[in-house]
Amino acid sequence: MIEFLTIPGVILIVGALVLPLIPEKLRPSVFLLFPIAALFMVFTRPDGFSVTTELLNYELVLMQVDSLSRVFGIIFAITAFVAGVYAYHMKELGQQSNALLYAGSALGVTFAGDLLTLIIYWELMAVSSTWLIWARRTKESDGAGMRYLIYHVLGGGLLLAGILWHLATTGSLAVETIAQEYSIANVLMLLGVCVNAAVIPLHTWLADAYPKATITGAVFMSAFTTKSAVYVLIRMFPGWEVLIWFGAAMAIYGVLYAVICKDIREILAYHIISQVGFMVCGIGIGTEMALNGATAHAYSHILYKSLLFMGTGAVLYAAGTSKMIHLGGLFKKMPYTFGLYMVGALSISGIPLFNGFISKGMTISAAGYVGNEAAMLLLLAASVGTWLSVGLKLPYYTWFDKTDNDIELKKLPVNMYIAMGIAAFACIFYGLFPGALYAYLPFEVDYQPYTIYHLVEVMQITLLTFLGFWLLKKKMAPELITALDVDWFYRKAAPATRLIFVQKVDAFYDRVEDGILATAGYLTKKFRNPMLWLNPFTDEKNEASNYSPAMDVVMSFILLGFLVFALIYFI
Amino acid sequence: MKKIHWIILGVLFVITLGFEFTTLADYDSHWWNAIPAFYAIFGFVCCVAIVYVAKFIAKNIVNRDINYYD
């Protein structure tokens, strides 16, 4: 039992249950203790450590540690802590509790040794994160949260169906590598995981919901859902070739939309899709170096993406809007936020000395080493788009462009700066000392990021992209628009779907009901006195004395006829 | 952008070119290594292409009024 409580995911989930009992003033501080305890447990559990229990006839592996789960566990616990610091000023119990539950479920997925345990955490993750969207309490977030929940219930359902099918055919519940074979069970599981990894065209929940989540909630969300799915892909589907092309397509798709979008948090949301594309592509390549690259990139990505969401969240907090058209010229008023944001922006763009450089290069080089030059060039093109939109367009139109902005700014709480500072420090630290990350990767690392070739490549791309941006920046100027995505099909189809599946069915039932009632009424009326229509000569009261004399004569003849007939027959 | 910024960027670019033509002359793992300053050209062309393709998609397919879904 005690061992059960030392599972990192369980620690955070217990924390989510304990938080409501803590006085409001202490709650943000107590919040931070749980990720620290979880991090301690992740670090101290050796490879091969496991916690098991029996449920019915199945042996459930509640926790299983190896190098891959550890590296994801470390970064999830760190992010839960950093995001907790960022949300220190926020006193809303529902958000605090659900954020811990969400982080705990992500950690639970990371250490789950069997598929049943995994799916339970998987669903918990969907439910708890939905709260972080709804907690914004706007009309948009209500709708987006519902669409997000439905999407994830669908994804979870696909995964569960795949797991059950897999169990029925193989008898195994272990979370293990699955050979590339397109059986129904495998495809269902892959689709379920791809929903959470935001693989196009199953990505729209992300770009729809993340920009509408609460300021602090988005920081948690940017880290857990997609990256826990990346973890499961690395664990179960390494080397599935289809992932190479879906990954590369995601990388390009994300940056194109990032150029189109005009809301700073929407740009970042599309960039998650693009960056996860790098990881998915690496997983599809499936070599040790590529899987190392995908893992390292997930680790780096969580750090810089949470930093970017914290930076844009700070702008939204201060200015009250995340629409670029209302921003601009904020540099004088928010210089520190700009500086911290730029650390994240330089990291995501893979600029040397920042942590994106040491992980992105690894994935791209892995594509080159297996001779897949097309994938390599696509990923390089996506890097150009990343620098262009997150590194140049977003900061330019948020902090510069206008000389000043008379928008009234709210003062930022100190804890926001501290959280951004921690994340920025980590981005630079890993950029300077890649070995600190490489030591924790699942396979031995034989890769040197700081080579002259690599530096020349990145610097040339970066400098000339900057030139391109400067010449064409007017083309990306802010406007007030909604950019349609494939969610159009279900958002615009919603009235049609409602018409066919709800209103038409309703109308049909109404008509059937009316018909049944009318028939019942008619029959009741008719059967009140069946003699009225069985015997047309009778009257309403059906009394014999009222028969007419003519009727008497007719009846008498009939009876006489019967009598005569009977007599003849028997004699 | 002041003049000095452009000069710094220009100098950096020249340095990368210097390294490319001195240190990496024998590097030939990909076909594009034969093209001088390939990554610079690639970066610029991709940047322009992304901007124009995105602009095209935005203008012709995806851009709608901000209250489109309301």
PDB file of N, CA, C and O in Angstrom, chain A residues 414-443:
ATOM      1  N   VAL A 414       4.957  38.647  -9.290  1.00  0.00           N
ATOM      2  CA  VAL A 414       6.388  38.281  -9.324  1.00  0.00           C
ATOM      3  C   VAL A 414       6.572  36.812  -9.667  1.00  0.00           C
ATOM      4  O   VAL A 414       7.519  36.429 -10.372  1.00  0.00           O
ATOM      5  N   ASN A 415       5.648  35.944  -9.166  1.00  0.00           N
ATOM      6  CA  ASN A 415       5.823  34.515  -9.397  1.00  0.00           C
ATOM      7  C   ASN A 415       5.840  34.162 -10.882  1.00  0.00           C
ATOM      8  O   ASN A 415       6.489  33.213 -11.296  1.00  0.00           O
ATOM      9  N   MET A 416       5.155  34.970 -11.699  1.00  0.00           N
ATOM     10  CA  MET A 416       5.180  34.714 -13.152  1.00  0.00           C
ATOM     11  C   MET A 416       6.602  34.880 -13.688  1.00  0.00           C
ATOM     12  O   MET A 416       7.090  34.057 -14.461  1.00  0.00           O
ATOM     13  N   TYR A 417       7.268  35.962 -13.241  1.00  0.00           N
ATOM     14  CA  TYR A 417       8.649  36.184 -13.680  1.00  0.00           C
ATOM     15  C   TYR A 417       9.553  35.046 -13.213  1.00  0.00           C
ATOM     16  O   TYR A 417      10.427  34.588 -13.941  1.00  0.00           O
ATOM     17  N   ILE A 418       9.334  34.609 -11.951  1.00  0.00           N
ATOM     18  CA  ILE A 418      10.193  33.550 -11.412  1.00  0.00           C
ATOM     19  C   ILE A 418      10.035  32.276 -12.249  1.00  0.00           C
ATOM     20  O   ILE A 418      11.025  31.643 -12.642  1.00  0.00           O
ATOM     21  N   ALA A 419       8.778  31.909 -12.534  1.00  0.00           N
ATOM     22  CA  ALA A 419       8.539  30.690 -13.314  1.00  0.00           C
ATOM     23  C   ALA A 419       9.175  30.793 -14.692  1.00  0.00           C
ATOM     24  O   ALA A 419       9.836  29.857 -15.160  1.00  0.00           O
ATOM     25  N   MET A 420       8.996  31.961 -15.341  1.00  0.00           N
ATOM     26  CA  MET A 420       9.597  32.136 -16.671  1.00  0.00           C
ATOM     27  C   MET A 420      11.116  32.087 -16.562  1.00  0.00           C
ATOM     28  O   MET A 420      11.797  31.534 -17.424  1.00  0.00           O
ATOM     29  N   GLY A 421      11.632  32.648 -15.472  1.00  0.00           N
ATOM     30  CA  GLY A 421      13.083  32.644 -15.257  1.00  0.00           C
ATOM     31  C   GLY A 421      13.620  31.222 -15.128  1.00  0.00           C
ATOM     32  O   GLY A 421      14.654  30.891 -15.722  1.00  0.00           O
ATOM     33  N   ILE A 422      12.911  30.379 -14.369  1.00  0.00           N
ATOM     34  CA  ILE A 422      13.366  28.995 -14.202  1.00  0.00           C
ATOM     35  C   ILE A 422      13.392  28.283 -15.555  1.00  0.00           C
ATOM     36  O   ILE A 422      14.369  27.630 -15.927  1.00  0.00           O
ATOM     37  N   ALA A 423      12.294  28.439 -16.316  1.00  0.00           N
ATOM     38  CA  ALA A 423      12.220  27.765 -17.620  1.00  0.00           C
ATOM     39  C   ALA A 423      13.306  28.298 -18.558  1.00  0.00           C
ATOM     40  O   ALA A 423      13.955  27.530 -19.282  1.00  0.00           O
ATOM     41  N   ALA A 424      13.516  29.623 -18.548  1.00  0.00           N
ATOM     42  CA  ALA A 424      14.533  30.218 -19.429  1.00  0.00           C
ATOM     43  C   ALA A 424      15.914  29.713 -19.050  1.00  0.00           C
ATOM     44  O   ALA A 424      16.744  29.385 -19.908  1.00  0.00           O
ATOM     45  N   PHE A 425      16.152  29.616 -17.732  1.00  0.00           N
ATOM     46  CA  PHE A 425      17.440  29.103 -17.274  1.00  0.00           C
ATOM     47  C   PHE A 425      17.651  27.681 -17.799  1.00  0.00           C
ATOM     48  O   PHE A 425      18.729  27.343 -18.304  1.00  0.00           O
ATOM     49  N   ALA A 426      16.608  26.840 -17.684  1.00  0.00           N
ATOM     50  CA  ALA A 426      16.730  25.449 -18.129  1.00  0.00           C
ATOM     51  C   ALA A 426      17.007  25.389 -19.629  1.00  0.00           C
ATOM     52  O   ALA A 426      17.831  24.590 -20.088  1.00  0.00           O
ATOM     53  N   CYS A 427      16.331  26.259 -20.425  1.00  0.00           N
ATOM     54  CA  CYS A 427      16.547  26.268 -21.879  1.00  0.00           C
ATOM     55  C   CYS A 427      18.012  26.565 -22.203  1.00  0.00           C
ATOM     56  O   CYS A 427      18.627  25.924 -23.061  1.00  0.00           O
ATOM     57  N   ILE A 428      18.575  27.559 -21.501  1.00  0.00           N
ATOM     58  CA  ILE A 428      19.963  27.930 -21.777  1.00  0.00           C
ATOM     59  C   ILE A 428      20.915  26.869 -21.215  1.00  0.00           C
ATOM     60  O   ILE A 428      21.901  26.490 -21.861  1.00  0.00           O
ATOM     61  N   PHE A 429      20.593  26.363 -20.023  1.00  0.00           N
ATOM     62  CA  PHE A 429      21.459  25.364 -19.396  1.00  0.00           C
ATOM     63  C   PHE A 429      21.645  24.146 -20.306  1.00  0.00           C
ATOM     64  O   PHE A 429      22.778  23.720 -20.574  1.00  0.00           O
ATOM     65  N   TYR A 430      20.526  23.599 -20.804  1.00  0.00           N
ATOM     66  CA  TYR A 430      20.641  22.411 -21.659  1.00  0.00           C
ATOM     67  C   TYR A 430      21.282  22.757 -22.999  1.00  0.00           C
ATOM     68  O   TYR A 430      21.922  21.916 -23.618  1.00  0.00           O
ATOM     69  N   GLY A 431      21.111  24.015 -23.452  1.00  0.00           N
ATOM     70  CA  GLY A 431      21.766  24.428 -24.685  1.00  0.00           C
ATOM     71  C   GLY A 431      23.278  24.449 -24.532  1.00  0.00           C
ATOM     72  O   GLY A 431      24.025  24.077 -25.439  1.00  0.00           O
ATOM     73  N   LEU A 432      23.729  24.879 -23.341  1.00  0.00           N
ATOM     74  CA  LEU A 432      25.169  24.963 -23.102  1.00  0.00           C
ATOM     75  C   LEU A 432      25.769  23.603 -22.734  1.00  0.00           C
ATOM     76  O   LEU A 432      26.904  23.309 -23.064  1.00  0.00           O
ATOM     77  N   PHE A 433      24.969  22.798 -22.008  1.00  0.00           N
ATOM     78  CA  PHE A 433      25.475  21.491 -21.561  1.00  0.00           C
ATOM     79  C   PHE A 433      24.559  20.373 -22.057  1.00  0.00           C
ATOM     80  O   PHE A 433      23.789  19.801 -21.278  1.00  0.00           O
ATOM     81  N   PRO A 434      24.649  20.052 -23.340  1.00  0.00           N
ATOM     82  CA  PRO A 434      23.742  19.031 -23.875  1.00  0.00           C
ATOM     83  C   PRO A 434      23.902  17.685 -23.175  1.00  0.00           C
ATOM     84  O   PRO A 434      22.950  16.913 -23.081  1.00  0.00           O
ATOM     85  N   GLY A 435      25.100  17.421 -22.662  1.00  0.00           N
ATOM     86  CA  GLY A 435      25.353  16.143 -21.999  1.00  0.00           C
ATOM     87  C   GLY A 435      24.398  15.895 -20.844  1.00  0.00           C
ATOM     88  O   GLY A 435      24.055  14.748 -20.549  1.00  0.00           O
ATOM     89  N   ALA A 436      23.947  16.974 -20.185  1.00  0.00           N
ATOM     90  CA  ALA A 436      23.045  16.824 -19.045  1.00  0.00           C
ATOM     91  C   ALA A 436      21.726  16.188 -19.466  1.00  0.00           C
ATOM     92  O   ALA A 436      21.090  15.495 -18.675  1.00  0.00           O
ATOM     93  N   LEU A 437      21.316  16.418 -20.711  1.00  0.00           N
ATOM     94  CA  LEU A 437      20.104  15.777 -21.213  1.00  0.00           C
ATOM     95  C   LEU A 437      20.431  14.434 -21.866  1.00  0.00           C
ATOM     96  O   LEU A 437      19.744  13.440 -21.637  1.00  0.00           O
ATOM     97  N   TYR A 438      21.513  14.414 -22.652  1.00  0.00           N
ATOM     98  CA  TYR A 438      21.849  13.195 -23.391  1.00  0.00           C
ATOM     99  C   TYR A 438      22.059  12.007 -22.454  1.00  0.00           C
ATOM    100  O   TYR A 438      21.805  10.864 -22.813  1.00  0.00           O
ATOM    101  N   ALA A 439      22.534  12.265 -21.215  1.00  0.00           N
ATOM    102  CA  ALA A 439      22.802  11.187 -20.273  1.00  0.00           C
ATOM    103  C   ALA A 439      21.524  10.430 -19.899  1.00  0.00           C
ATOM    104  O   ALA A 439      21.585   9.274 -19.497  1.00  0.00           O
ATOM    105  N   TYR A 440      20.387  11.090 -20.043  1.00  0.00           N
ATOM    106  CA  TYR A 440      19.132  10.447 -19.628  1.00  0.00           C
ATOM    107  C   TYR A 440      18.355   9.838 -20.787  1.00  0.00           C
ATOM    108  O   TYR A 440      17.266   9.311 -20.592  1.00  0.00           O
ATOM    109  N   LEU A 441      18.867   9.940 -22.016  1.00  0.00           N
ATOM    110  CA  LEU A 441      18.104   9.442 -23.160  1.00  0.00           C
ATOM    111  C   LEU A 441      18.078   7.908 -23.178  1.00  0.00           C
ATOM    112  O   LEU A 441      18.946   7.259 -22.601  1.00  0.00           O
ATOM    113  N   PRO A 442      17.071   7.319 -23.818  1.00  0.00           N
ATOM    114  CA  PRO A 442      16.902   5.858 -23.731  1.00  0.00           C
ATOM    115  C   PRO A 442      18.043   5.067 -24.369  1.00  0.00           C
ATOM    116  O   PRO A 442      18.305   3.942 -23.944  1.00  0.00           O
ATOM    117  N   PHE A 443      18.687   5.611 -25.390  1.00  0.00           N
ATOM    118  CA  PHE A 443      19.788   4.882 -26.017  1.00  0.00           C
ATOM    119  C   PHE A 443      21.071   5.687 -25.874  1.00  0.00           C
ATOM    120  O   PHE A 443      21.035   6.891 -25.624  1.00  0.00           O
TER     121      PHE A 443
END
